[in-house]
Coordinates of C-alpha atoms in Angstrom, one line a residue:
Chain I
M1 CA 12.1 -23.0 -14.1
A2 CA 10.9 -19.5 -14.1
V3 CA 7.4 -19.2 -15.4
T4 CA 5.3 -22.4 -14.7
D5 CA 2.3 -23.6 -17.1
A6 CA 0.0 -22.9 -14.5
P7 CA -3.0 -21.3 -16.3
R8 CA -3.5 -17.6 -16.4
I9 CA -6.7 -16.8 -14.6
V10 CA -7.5 -13.1 -14.2
T11 CA -5.4 -12.4 -17.3
A12 CA -6.4 -14.5 -20.0
R13 CA -8.6 -12.3 -21.4
I14 CA -6.9 -9.1 -21.6
D15 CA -4.4 -9.8 -24.3
H16 CA -7.3 -8.9 -27.4
P17 CA -7.6 -5.0 -28.2
D18 CA -11.1 -5.2 -27.2
S19 CA -11.3 -6.8 -23.7
Y20 CA -13.5 -4.7 -21.8
T21 CA -16.2 -4.5 -24.4
L22 CA -19.4 -6.9 -23.5
E23 CA -19.0 -9.3 -26.6
R24 CA -15.1 -10.2 -26.2
A25 CA -15.9 -11.3 -22.8
L26 CA -18.8 -13.1 -23.7
A27 CA -17.1 -14.5 -26.8
T28 CA -14.1 -15.9 -23.8
G29 CA -16.2 -17.3 -21.3
A30 CA -17.5 -14.2 -18.8
Y31 CA -20.5 -14.5 -17.3
E32 CA -20.2 -18.6 -17.5
G33 CA -18.9 -18.0 -13.6
L34 CA -21.6 -17.0 -12.8
R35 CA -24.6 -19.5 -15.1
K36 CA -23.0 -21.9 -12.4
A37 CA -22.7 -20.3 -9.1
L38 CA -26.2 -19.7 -9.9
T39 CA -26.8 -23.2 -10.3
M40 CA -25.1 -23.8 -6.9
T41 CA -26.4 -23.4 -3.5
P42 CA -24.7 -19.7 -1.7
E43 CA -22.9 -22.7 0.6
A44 CA -21.8 -24.8 -2.4
V45 CA -20.0 -21.2 -4.3
A46 CA -18.7 -19.8 -0.5
A47 CA -17.3 -23.4 0.1
E48 CA -15.1 -23.2 -3.2
V49 CA -13.6 -19.7 -2.9
D50 CA -13.0 -21.8 0.8
A51 CA -11.6 -24.6 -0.9
A52 CA -9.2 -22.3 -2.7
S53 CA -8.5 -21.0 0.0
L54 CA -7.8 -17.9 -2.0
L55 CA -5.5 -15.1 0.1
G56 CA -7.3 -11.8 -0.2
R57 CA -4.8 -9.5 -3.0
G58 CA -5.1 -6.0 -1.4
G59 CA -2.3 -6.1 0.8
A60 CA -3.0 -7.8 4.0
G61 CA -2.9 -11.1 2.6
F62 CA -6.7 -12.2 4.4
P63 CA -8.2 -15.5 3.8
A64 CA -11.4 -14.5 1.3
G65 CA -12.8 -17.6 2.3
R66 CA -12.7 -17.2 5.3
K67 CA -13.4 -13.2 6.1
W68 CA -17.2 -14.5 4.3
A69 CA -17.3 -17.3 6.8
M70 CA -17.1 -14.6 9.6
L71 CA -20.7 -13.5 8.1
R72 CA -22.2 -15.7 6.9
Q73 CA -23.5 -16.8 11.3
S74 CA -25.2 -13.6 10.9
P75 CA -26.6 -11.8 7.4
V76 CA -24.5 -9.9 5.7
T77 CA -25.7 -6.5 4.0
Y78 CA -23.1 -5.0 2.1
L79 CA -20.6 -5.7 -0.6
V80 CA -18.3 -3.1 -1.1
V81 CA -14.7 -3.7 -3.5
N82 CA -12.0 -2.5 -2.6
G83 CA -10.1 -0.7 -6.0
D84 CA -8.4 1.9 -4.4
E85 CA -5.4 1.0 -5.3
S86 CA -2.8 3.4 -4.3
E87 CA 0.2 2.1 -2.8
P88 CA 3.2 3.3 -4.2
A89 CA 4.9 0.6 -6.8
T90 CA 1.3 -1.1 -7.9
F91 CA -0.8 -0.9 -11.1
K92 CA -2.7 -4.4 -10.8
D93 CA -6.0 -3.7 -10.2
H94 CA -5.4 -0.3 -12.8
L95 CA -5.3 -3.3 -15.0
L96 CA -8.7 -4.7 -13.8
V97 CA -10.3 -2.0 -14.5
E98 CA -9.6 -0.7 -17.7
R99 CA -8.6 -4.7 -19.4
D100 CA -11.8 -6.3 -18.3
P101 CA -14.2 -5.0 -16.5
H102 CA -16.5 -7.9 -17.2
Q103 CA -14.4 -11.1 -15.1
L104 CA -14.3 -8.1 -12.0
I105 CA -18.5 -7.1 -11.9
E106 CA -19.1 -11.2 -12.6
G107 CA -16.4 -12.3 -9.5
V108 CA -18.5 -9.0 -7.8
V109 CA -21.9 -10.7 -8.6
I110 CA -20.6 -14.6 -7.0
A111 CA -19.1 -13.0 -3.7
A112 CA -23.2 -11.3 -3.9
Y113 CA -25.1 -14.7 -4.6
A114 CA -22.9 -16.5 -2.0
L115 CA -23.3 -13.9 0.4
Q116 CA -26.5 -13.5 -0.8
V117 CA -26.8 -10.1 -1.0
T118 CA -28.8 -7.7 -2.7
R119 CA -26.3 -3.9 -2.5
A120 CA -22.8 -3.9 -3.7
F121 CA -20.2 -0.6 -4.2
I122 CA -17.0 -0.7 -6.7
F123 CA -15.4 2.0 -5.2
L124 CA -12.3 3.2 -7.3
R125 CA -9.8 5.6 -7.6
G126 CA -10.5 8.7 -9.2
E127 CA -7.5 9.6 -10.8
F128 CA -8.7 5.9 -13.1
A129 CA -10.5 8.3 -15.0
L130 CA -10.8 5.5 -17.5
G131 CA -11.3 2.9 -15.0
L132 CA -13.7 4.5 -14.3
E133 CA -15.5 4.8 -17.7
R134 CA -14.6 1.3 -18.6
V135 CA -16.0 -0.6 -15.3
Q136 CA -19.1 2.3 -15.6
A137 CA -19.5 1.5 -19.4
A138 CA -19.7 -2.6 -18.4
L139 CA -21.9 -2.0 -15.6
N140 CA -24.1 -0.9 -19.0
E141 CA -23.9 -3.8 -20.5
A142 CA -24.3 -6.0 -18.2
Y143 CA -27.5 -4.8 -16.3
A144 CA -28.7 -4.8 -20.3
H145 CA -27.5 -9.0 -20.6
G146 CA -29.5 -9.6 -17.4
A147 CA -25.6 -10.6 -15.8
V148 CA -26.9 -8.0 -13.5
G149 CA -29.8 -6.3 -11.2
A150 CA -33.1 -7.8 -11.1
D151 CA -33.9 -11.5 -11.6
I152 CA -30.5 -12.4 -12.6
F153 CA -30.3 -14.8 -15.7
G154 CA -33.7 -15.8 -14.5
S155 CA -32.4 -17.5 -11.0
G156 CA -34.6 -15.2 -8.5
F157 CA -30.9 -13.8 -7.4
S158 CA -31.6 -10.0 -7.5
V159 CA -28.6 -7.9 -6.7
D160 CA -27.4 -3.6 -7.8
I161 CA -24.2 -2.6 -8.2
V162 CA -22.5 0.7 -7.7
V163 CA -19.8 2.0 -9.2
H164 CA -18.2 4.8 -6.5
P165 CA -15.7 7.2 -8.1
G166 CA -12.7 8.5 -4.3
A167 CA -11.0 11.5 -5.0
G168 CA -8.0 11.3 -4.2
A169 CA -6.8 9.9 -1.4
Y170 CA -4.3 6.7 -0.6
I171 CA -5.5 6.4 2.8
C172 CA -9.0 5.1 1.7
G173 CA -7.5 1.8 0.6
E174 CA -7.5 1.1 4.0
E175 CA -10.8 -0.8 4.5
T176 CA -12.6 1.2 7.3
S177 CA -11.4 4.6 5.8
L178 CA -12.8 3.1 2.2
L179 CA -16.4 3.2 4.2
E180 CA -15.7 6.4 5.6
S181 CA -15.6 8.0 2.6
L182 CA -18.6 5.9 0.9
E183 CA -20.9 6.8 3.6
G184 CA -19.1 11.1 2.5
K185 CA -17.1 11.7 4.7
R186 CA -13.0 12.4 4.7
G187 CA -11.2 9.3 5.3
F188 CA -10.8 8.7 8.3
P189 CA -9.6 5.0 9.8
R190 CA -12.4 3.8 12.2
I191 CA -10.4 1.8 15.5
K192 CA -10.5 -1.8 15.7
P193 CA -12.2 -2.9 17.3
P194 CA -14.9 -2.4 17.5
F195 CA -15.4 -1.8 13.7
F196 CA -14.4 -4.5 12.0
P197 CA -16.4 -4.2 8.7
A198 CA -17.5 -7.5 8.7
A199 CA -19.1 -6.0 12.4
I200 CA -19.7 -2.5 12.2
G201 CA -19.2 -1.8 8.6
L202 CA -21.0 0.7 6.1
Y203 CA -23.8 2.4 7.9
G204 CA -22.9 0.5 11.0
E205 CA -23.9 -2.7 8.6
P206 CA -21.7 -5.7 8.5
T207 CA -20.1 -5.5 5.2
V208 CA -17.7 -7.5 3.4
V209 CA -14.6 -5.7 1.8
N210 CA -12.8 -6.9 -0.9
N211 CA -10.1 -6.3 -3.7
V212 CA -10.7 -6.4 -6.8
E213 CA -7.9 -8.7 -8.0
T214 CA -9.7 -11.1 -5.3
M215 CA -13.0 -10.4 -7.1
S216 CA -11.9 -11.1 -10.5
N217 CA -10.0 -14.3 -9.7
L218 CA -13.9 -15.7 -8.3
P219 CA -15.0 -16.9 -11.9
W220 CA -11.9 -19.3 -13.1
I221 CA -12.8 -20.2 -9.7
V222 CA -16.6 -21.5 -9.4
T223 CA -16.1 -22.3 -13.0
N224 CA -12.5 -24.8 -12.2
G225 CA -13.7 -25.4 -9.2
G226 CA -11.6 -24.1 -5.2
A227 CA -9.6 -27.6 -5.6
A228 CA -8.4 -26.7 -9.1
F229 CA -7.1 -23.4 -7.7
A230 CA -5.8 -24.6 -4.5
A231 CA -3.0 -27.0 -6.7
L232 CA -1.5 -23.8 -7.7
G233 CA 0.7 -22.3 -5.5
E234 CA 2.6 -23.7 -2.5
G235 CA 1.2 -24.2 1.2
R236 CA -1.0 -21.0 2.1
S237 CA 0.1 -18.7 -1.3
T238 CA -2.5 -20.7 -4.0
G239 CA -3.4 -19.8 -7.3
T240 CA -1.9 -17.1 -9.3
R241 CA -0.6 -13.4 -8.5
L242 CA -0.4 -10.3 -10.2
F243 CA 2.6 -9.4 -9.5
A244 CA 3.6 -5.3 -11.1
L245 CA 7.9 -5.0 -11.4
A246 CA 9.0 -1.1 -11.3
G247 CA 12.3 0.5 -11.4
H248 CA 15.2 -0.3 -12.9
V249 CA 14.5 -3.2 -15.0
R250 CA 14.6 -3.7 -18.9
N251 CA 10.6 -4.9 -19.1
P252 CA 8.5 -3.4 -16.0
G253 CA 5.1 -4.3 -16.0
V254 CA 2.5 -6.5 -14.8
Y255 CA 2.7 -10.8 -14.8
E256 CA 0.8 -13.1 -13.1
L257 CA 3.0 -16.2 -12.0
E258 CA 2.1 -19.0 -10.0
M259 CA 2.4 -18.0 -6.1
A260 CA 5.2 -19.9 -4.7
K261 CA 6.4 -21.3 -7.3
T262 CA 8.6 -18.2 -9.2
T263 CA 11.2 -16.4 -7.4
F264 CA 12.3 -12.4 -7.1
A265 CA 15.2 -13.4 -9.3
D266 CA 12.7 -15.2 -11.6
L267 CA 10.7 -12.2 -11.8
I268 CA 13.1 -9.7 -12.1
N269 CA 15.7 -11.3 -14.6
A270 CA 14.2 -13.6 -16.4
P271 CA 13.7 -12.4 -20.2
V272 CA 10.4 -13.1 -20.7
L273 CA 9.4 -10.7 -17.4
G274 CA 11.6 -8.6 -16.0
G275 CA 14.4 -8.7 -18.4
G276 CA 17.5 -7.8 -15.8
V277 CA 18.4 -5.0 -14.7
R278 CA 19.3 -2.4 -17.0
H279 CA 21.8 -0.9 -18.4
G280 CA 23.9 -3.9 -17.6
R281 CA 24.5 -2.3 -14.5
E282 CA 24.0 -4.1 -10.9
L283 CA 21.7 -5.1 -8.0
K284 CA 21.3 -2.7 -5.4
A285 CA 18.4 -3.6 -3.4
F286 CA 14.1 -4.3 -3.7
I287 CA 11.4 -3.1 -1.8
P288 CA 9.7 -6.5 -2.2
G289 CA 5.7 -5.6 -1.9
G290 CA 5.0 -2.4 -2.1
V291 CA 6.8 1.1 -0.3
S292 CA 5.4 -0.2 3.5
A293 CA 7.1 -2.8 3.1
P294 CA 11.1 -4.0 4.6
W295 CA 13.5 -3.8 2.0
F296 CA 15.8 -6.8 1.0
G297 CA 19.0 -7.1 -0.5
P298 CA 20.5 -8.9 -3.9
D299 CA 20.9 -11.9 -0.9
Q300 CA 17.4 -12.5 -0.9
I301 CA 16.3 -12.5 -4.4
D302 CA 15.8 -16.4 -4.6
L303 CA 12.8 -16.1 -1.8
P304 CA 9.9 -17.6 -4.0
L305 CA 7.5 -15.2 -4.3
G306 CA 5.0 -16.3 -1.2
Q307 CA 3.1 -14.8 1.2
D308 CA 4.6 -16.8 4.5
E309 CA 8.3 -16.8 2.7
V310 CA 8.8 -13.4 2.2
G311 CA 7.1 -13.2 5.7
A312 CA 9.4 -15.2 7.6
A313 CA 12.6 -13.2 5.7
G314 CA 11.0 -10.0 7.7
S315 CA 9.3 -8.3 4.8
M316 CA 5.7 -8.6 2.9
L317 CA 4.5 -9.6 -0.2
G318 CA 1.9 -6.7 0.7
S319 CA -0.1 -5.5 -2.4
G320 CA 2.2 -7.7 -4.9
S321 CA 4.6 -4.6 -6.7
V322 CA 7.8 -5.1 -6.0
V323 CA 10.6 -1.8 -7.1
V324 CA 13.9 -2.5 -8.6
M325 CA 16.9 -0.7 -7.1
D326 CA 20.2 -0.4 -9.3
D327 CA 23.8 0.2 -7.8
H328 CA 23.4 3.7 -8.9
T329 CA 20.6 4.7 -6.7
C330 CA 21.1 7.2 -3.9
A331 CA 19.2 5.0 -0.8
V332 CA 19.0 8.4 1.0
R333 CA 17.2 9.9 -1.7
A334 CA 15.2 6.8 -2.4
S335 CA 13.9 6.1 1.3
W336 CA 13.0 10.2 1.7
R337 CA 11.1 10.4 -1.3
I338 CA 8.5 7.2 0.5
T339 CA 9.4 9.5 3.3
K340 CA 7.6 12.3 2.2
F341 CA 4.7 10.6 0.1
F342 CA 4.0 9.3 4.3
S343 CA 3.6 12.4 5.3
R344 CA 2.0 14.4 2.5
E345 CA -0.8 10.7 2.9
S346 CA -1.2 10.6 6.5
C347 CA -5.0 11.4 7.3
G348 CA -4.1 13.2 10.7
Q349 CA -6.2 11.7 13.4
C350 CA -3.0 10.4 15.3
T351 CA -0.3 12.4 16.6
P352 CA 2.8 9.5 16.3
C353 CA 1.4 9.8 12.7
R354 CA 0.6 13.0 11.6
E355 CA 3.5 14.7 13.3
G356 CA 6.1 12.2 13.5
S357 CA 5.4 11.8 8.8
G358 CA 6.9 15.1 8.6
W359 CA 9.4 15.2 11.3
L360 CA 11.1 12.5 9.4
E361 CA 10.5 14.2 6.2
R362 CA 12.6 17.1 6.9
I363 CA 15.2 15.2 9.0
M364 CA 15.7 12.9 6.0
E365 CA 15.3 15.8 3.9
R366 CA 18.0 18.2 5.5
I367 CA 20.4 14.9 5.0
E368 CA 19.9 14.4 0.9
T369 CA 20.6 18.4 0.7
G370 CA 23.6 18.1 2.7
R371 CA 22.2 19.9 5.7
G372 CA 22.6 17.1 7.6
R373 CA 23.4 16.8 11.3
P374 CA 26.1 13.9 13.1
D375 CA 23.5 12.7 15.1
D376 CA 20.5 12.3 13.2
L377 CA 20.4 8.7 12.0
D378 CA 20.3 8.1 16.0
L379 CA 17.6 11.1 15.8
L380 CA 15.5 9.7 13.0
L381 CA 15.5 6.0 14.3
D382 CA 14.6 7.1 17.2
A383 CA 11.5 8.8 16.1
C384 CA 11.1 5.8 14.3
D385 CA 11.2 3.8 17.2
N386 CA 8.4 6.5 18.7
I387 CA 6.5 5.2 16.1
A388 CA 6.6 1.8 15.7
P389 CA 8.1 0.4 19.3
G390 CA 11.3 -2.0 19.2
L391 CA 11.3 -1.8 14.8
T392 CA 10.2 -4.9 14.6
W393 CA 8.4 -6.2 11.7
P394 CA 5.4 -7.1 11.7
P395 CA 5.0 -3.2 13.5
Q396 CA 3.7 -2.0 16.8
Q397 CA 1.2 -0.1 16.7
T398 CA 0.8 3.1 18.5
T399 CA -1.6 4.6 15.0
I400 CA -5.8 4.1 14.4
C401 CA -4.7 2.0 10.7
V402 CA -1.3 1.0 10.0
L403 CA -0.3 3.8 7.7
G404 CA 1.6 5.2 11.0
P405 CA 4.2 1.8 11.6
S406 CA 4.3 1.2 7.5
I407 CA 6.9 5.1 7.6
P408 CA 9.6 3.1 9.3
S409 CA 10.1 0.7 6.9
S410 CA 11.7 2.2 4.7
I411 CA 14.0 4.2 7.0
H412 CA 15.0 1.2 8.8
S413 CA 16.2 -0.7 5.7
A414 CA 18.2 2.2 4.2
I415 CA 20.0 3.5 7.1
T416 CA 20.4 -0.9 8.4
M417 CA 21.2 -2.1 4.7
F418 CA 23.2 1.5 3.4
R419 CA 24.5 3.3 7.1
D420 CA 28.0 4.7 5.1
E421 CA 25.7 6.6 2.1
F422 CA 24.0 8.8 4.9
L423 CA 27.3 9.0 6.4
T424 CA 28.5 10.3 3.9
H425 CA 26.0 12.9 2.6
I426 CA 26.4 14.2 6.5
K427 CA 29.6 14.6 6.1
E428 CA 30.3 15.1 2.5
G429 CA 27.5 17.9 3.0
G430 CA 25.6 16.3 -0.3
C431 CA 24.3 13.9 -2.2
P432 CA 27.4 12.0 -3.4
H433 CA 24.9 10.8 -6.9
G434 CA 24.2 14.6 -7.4
Chain G
M1 CA -28.8 27.8 -2.4
S2 CA -29.9 26.9 -5.1
G3 CA -29.7 27.4 -8.6
H4 CA -26.4 26.9 -8.9
L5 CA -26.2 23.9 -10.4
G6 CA -27.6 23.3 -14.1
P7 CA -30.3 21.5 -15.0
D8 CA -28.8 18.4 -16.8
I9 CA -26.1 17.9 -13.0
L10 CA -29.0 18.9 -10.9
A11 CA -30.7 15.9 -12.4
R12 CA -27.5 13.5 -12.3
A13 CA -27.3 14.9 -9.1
R14 CA -30.7 13.3 -7.8
Q15 CA -29.9 10.2 -9.5
L16 CA -26.8 10.1 -7.9
I17 CA -28.5 10.5 -4.7
S18 CA -31.2 7.8 -5.3
L19 CA -28.3 4.7 -5.7
Y20 CA -27.6 5.2 -2.6
P21 CA -29.0 3.8 0.5
E22 CA -28.1 7.5 2.8
P23 CA -28.4 11.1 0.3
R24 CA -24.7 11.4 2.1
S25 CA -22.8 8.8 0.2
A26 CA -24.1 10.9 -2.9
L27 CA -21.5 13.3 -1.6
V28 CA -18.2 12.8 -3.0
P29 CA -20.4 12.2 -6.9
L30 CA -22.0 15.5 -6.0
C31 CA -18.3 17.1 -6.0
H32 CA -16.9 15.8 -9.0
L33 CA -20.4 16.4 -10.6
A34 CA -20.5 20.3 -9.3
Q35 CA -16.0 20.2 -10.6
E36 CA -17.6 18.9 -13.8
Q37 CA -19.8 22.7 -14.4
D38 CA -17.4 24.9 -12.5
G39 CA -13.8 23.0 -13.2
W40 CA -13.7 23.3 -9.4
L41 CA -16.2 23.5 -5.8
R42 CA -17.3 26.6 -5.7
P43 CA -19.1 27.6 -2.4
E44 CA -22.6 28.4 -4.0
A45 CA -21.9 24.9 -5.4
M46 CA -20.8 23.0 -2.1
A47 CA -23.8 24.7 -0.4
E48 CA -26.3 23.6 -2.9
I49 CA -24.4 20.1 -2.5
A50 CA -24.9 20.2 1.5
E51 CA -29.0 21.2 0.9
L52 CA -29.3 18.4 -1.2
V53 CA -27.6 15.3 0.7
G54 CA -28.8 16.7 3.9
V55 CA -26.0 18.0 5.8
T56 CA -23.9 21.6 6.3
P57 CA -21.6 23.8 4.1
A58 CA -19.2 23.8 6.1
E59 CA -19.6 19.7 6.5
V60 CA -19.5 19.9 2.2
Q61 CA -16.3 22.1 2.5
G62 CA -14.8 19.8 5.5
T63 CA -14.9 16.5 3.6
A64 CA -13.9 18.0 -0.1
S65 CA -11.0 20.0 1.6
F66 CA -10.1 16.4 2.2
Y67 CA -9.6 14.7 -1.1
D68 CA -6.4 16.1 -3.8
M69 CA -8.8 15.8 -6.7
L70 CA -11.6 17.7 -4.8
H71 CA -10.4 21.7 -5.7
L72 CA -11.1 24.3 -3.0
E73 CA -9.8 27.2 -5.8
P74 CA -10.0 27.5 -9.3
V75 CA -8.0 25.3 -11.3
G76 CA -7.0 26.0 -15.6
T77 CA -8.7 24.2 -17.9
Y78 CA -5.6 21.1 -17.9
L79 CA -4.5 19.7 -14.3
V80 CA -1.0 18.4 -15.6
S81 CA -0.5 15.7 -13.4
I82 CA 3.7 14.5 -12.4
C83 CA 3.9 11.9 -10.2
T84 CA 7.6 12.0 -8.6
N85 CA 7.1 8.4 -6.3
I86 CA 9.5 6.4 -6.1
S87 CA 9.1 4.9 -9.7
C88 CA 8.8 7.7 -11.5
M89 CA 11.8 8.8 -8.7
L90 CA 14.3 5.9 -10.5
D91 CA 12.8 7.0 -13.8
G92 CA 13.6 11.1 -14.0
G93 CA 10.5 12.1 -12.2
L94 CA 11.4 15.0 -10.0
E95 CA 13.6 16.2 -13.2
L96 CA 10.3 16.1 -14.9
L97 CA 8.6 17.9 -12.7
E98 CA 11.7 21.1 -12.9
H99 CA 11.5 20.8 -16.4
A100 CA 7.8 21.0 -16.0
E101 CA 8.4 24.3 -13.5
E102 CA 11.1 25.8 -16.0
H103 CA 8.7 25.6 -19.1
L104 CA 5.8 26.9 -17.5
G105 CA 7.1 29.7 -15.6
V106 CA 4.9 27.9 -12.2
G107 CA 6.2 26.2 -9.9
A108 CA 4.0 22.8 -8.5
G109 CA 0.4 24.2 -7.5
G110 CA 0.5 27.1 -9.5
T111 CA -0.9 27.9 -12.7
T112 CA -0.2 29.4 -15.8
P113 CA -1.0 33.4 -16.5
D114 CA -3.5 32.6 -19.0
G115 CA -5.3 30.0 -17.0
K116 CA -4.4 27.2 -19.2
I117 CA -2.5 24.5 -17.3
T118 CA -2.6 23.9 -13.5
L119 CA 1.0 21.9 -12.6
E120 CA 0.5 19.1 -9.9
E121 CA 3.3 17.2 -7.9
A122 CA 1.8 13.4 -7.9
E123 CA 1.7 10.9 -5.8
C124 CA 1.5 7.3 -7.3
L125 CA -0.5 7.3 -9.8
A126 CA -0.7 3.4 -10.5
D127 CA 1.1 3.7 -14.0
C128 CA 4.4 2.7 -13.0
D129 CA 5.7 0.5 -16.1
H130 CA 5.8 3.8 -17.8
A131 CA 6.9 5.6 -15.5
P132 CA 7.8 8.9 -14.9
C133 CA 4.1 9.2 -14.7
V134 CA 2.0 11.8 -16.3
Q135 CA -1.8 13.0 -16.2
V136 CA -4.2 15.7 -17.1
N137 CA -7.5 15.1 -15.9
H138 CA -6.7 12.2 -15.0
R139 CA -6.7 10.5 -18.0
Y140 CA -2.9 8.9 -18.5
V141 CA -0.7 10.2 -21.3
G142 CA 1.9 7.6 -21.4
A143 CA 6.0 8.2 -19.8
Q144 CA 6.4 11.9 -20.9
T145 CA 10.8 13.3 -21.5
P146 CA 11.4 17.0 -21.5
E147 CA 11.3 16.9 -25.2
T148 CA 7.6 15.3 -25.8
F149 CA 6.8 17.2 -22.0
D150 CA 6.7 20.6 -24.5
A151 CA 4.9 19.1 -27.2
L152 CA 1.9 17.7 -24.6
I153 CA 1.9 21.5 -23.5
E154 CA 1.5 22.8 -26.5
D155 CA -0.9 20.2 -28.0
L156 CA -3.4 21.2 -25.1
R157 CA -2.8 25.0 -25.3
A158 CA -4.2 24.4 -29.0
G159 CA -6.6 22.5 -28.1
R160 CA -5.7 19.1 -29.8
R161 CA -6.6 16.9 -27.3
S162 CA -9.7 18.1 -26.2
D163 CA -11.3 15.4 -28.0
E164 CA -9.8 12.6 -25.4
I165 CA -8.8 14.8 -22.7
P166 CA -12.0 17.1 -21.3
S167 CA -11.3 20.2 -19.6
H168 CA -10.7 19.9 -15.9
G169 CA -13.7 18.7 -13.8
T170 CA -15.5 16.0 -16.1
L171 CA -14.1 12.8 -14.4
I172 CA -16.5 9.9 -16.0
R173 CA -18.3 10.7 -19.5
V174 CA -20.6 7.5 -19.4
R175 CA -23.6 7.2 -17.7
R176 CA -25.5 5.1 -16.0
D177 CA -28.0 3.6 -18.1
G178 CA -29.2 0.1 -15.9
G179 CA -30.1 -0.5 -12.5
L180 CA -31.8 3.5 -11.8
R181 CA -33.6 4.0 -8.9
A182 CA -36.3 6.1 -10.2
D183 CA -39.6 5.7 -8.1
P184 CA -38.9 7.8 -5.7
E185 CA -41.4 6.2 -3.3
Q186 CA -39.4 2.8 -3.5
V187 CA -35.7 4.7 -2.5
A188 CA -37.8 5.8 0.8
S189 CA -39.1 2.8 1.6
E190 CA -36.1 1.4 1.1
R191 CA -34.2 4.0 3.2
A192 CA -37.2 3.6 6.7
A193 CA -37.1 -0.1 6.4
M194 CA -33.3 0.1 6.4
A195 CA -33.2 2.6 9.4
E196 CA -36.2 0.1 11.1
A197 CA -34.0 -2.8 11.0
K198 CA -31.5 -1.0 12.4
A199 CA -32.5 0.3 15.5
R200 CA -33.8 -2.8 16.1
R201 CA -30.6 -4.5 15.7
A202 CA -29.1 -1.2 18.0
A203 CA -32.7 -2.3 20.6
E204 CA -31.7 -5.9 20.3
A205 CA -27.7 -5.0 20.8
A206 CA -28.5 -2.9 24.0
E207 CA -30.9 -5.4 24.9
A208 CA -27.9 -7.8 25.0
A209 CA -25.2 -5.4 26.8
G210 CA -28.1 -5.0 29.6
G211 CA -28.6 -8.3 30.1
E212 CA -24.8 -9.5 30.5
G213 CA -24.6 -6.0 33.0
G214 CA -22.6 -4.2 30.6
S215 CA -21.8 -0.5 31.8

């Protein structure tokens, strides 16, 4: 069964053309979850999120409830929402901020109440001009409606929210880098330990950092109960999740699916979802969770869309984005472009990442453009091994953050799965795909 | 160095600063505001931002130079960003960029002689179901073919899209009108309380470390 009858949790409202307005949001139940939360104790709200066992939807998949529990032992000062969606092929938060900003704001206030935080920041990717305007307009409406600000709905609880625009840097999606950026500095990741945001976060204060989609789930969880959320999905992968499908499929787009009940084959091929590989071509490979993830071949298409299942198969569900490549795709060109991305976006702090990404990109480029050398494949893998020793999954880390160890994924996958294509490029002095 | 930012921009800058526990947090938003006025980050603007948030002009420039959207050199009226990352590459993004370079007569990073268009090769813009993805001044204009791209450029040059796409630098046209922290004394006392709490915690932590015989 391709699509289960699970309810749409975070995309319930978006089919309305005016889904982003307060009027439509109120007509479709917005802020009811918040009203309910305010009648509960903060601990009870946090307990519902814990019961939902909601895994963070940003990429790392850490349980949100446990993240909060770590903080409840000492007072939290700030809540920061990560809306710096930049992992290539990921475009789900883009949808949520443009199409349902009130759901996001409601989730932020619920989280702020559970954590008893009075200052929250929504960090949005700078390139989301429309998203920034929609969230700011919704925030203005929410203040006027009494849902944000002082004495929310007469409950005595107050929180101020600030929409903060980023300025174009992939690395700011990494939470400690995001905090540096929010402090008005270059987005250099901080070393962990000691700089776990829960302990030493924004301005050195205990801080919760959660993703936009994670926040957007909270109104439904409070309204319907954590148990109802946990009843969806399977194992640790509870609830529904947004999957962004891109590449060579008939219907690219964002789909909300019950976790672990649906497979990659369903997502890619079901007529109501991806609709299959387009132009009657065959599937060559797919990337299961953003370009930091190792690739899968057609033989892995029946894997379920579950965090642990994909992890056990040697990759990750990551940011929930799936890129489909058909059999006309040049594996060298695809992995070269991904490598070029990492080379451009390395923040430059750590030598293996800063230097390694540039070396790798130049070698990949010369292979793709027909100037490859016979020992280039060994050289590539050796350089990859210097960034992520052993080329294991999950990777060993030689750098402050995970950007560096993510670089080898696409190169290692492409060489392992399509070695002949690299050899053809090198022997024949060019790309056989033209 | 004050006096470069106009009164409206300056008033909005001061309001932004008041929203953050520490003034420096407003540095990037203020850079966006300066770009709204000038289209790019002039040295005079950076010096004034430095004064406003309490850092040196070098710190503003050193921070701004890290970010792709903050421009230390002039940019055309319209910044046209073409994504060539994986999803768009699979859908002709590199070919579209090549076409754009030819059509505009400038390479990626260049500005047309009339100062209207700056072309940029972008990394993923998070709109992969409309590939190859193009943004103009960070507003999505949908997937483009070489033909529609040429028409888009013609429209931009003729000013036919100026209502929906403001000139480069204007990022957020919606002004914050709720939760304004208008009282400077309140902001100052909040900041002082925060600094005090932080110092107290640091002292407690130092004491705890000392008690454990830590170095």
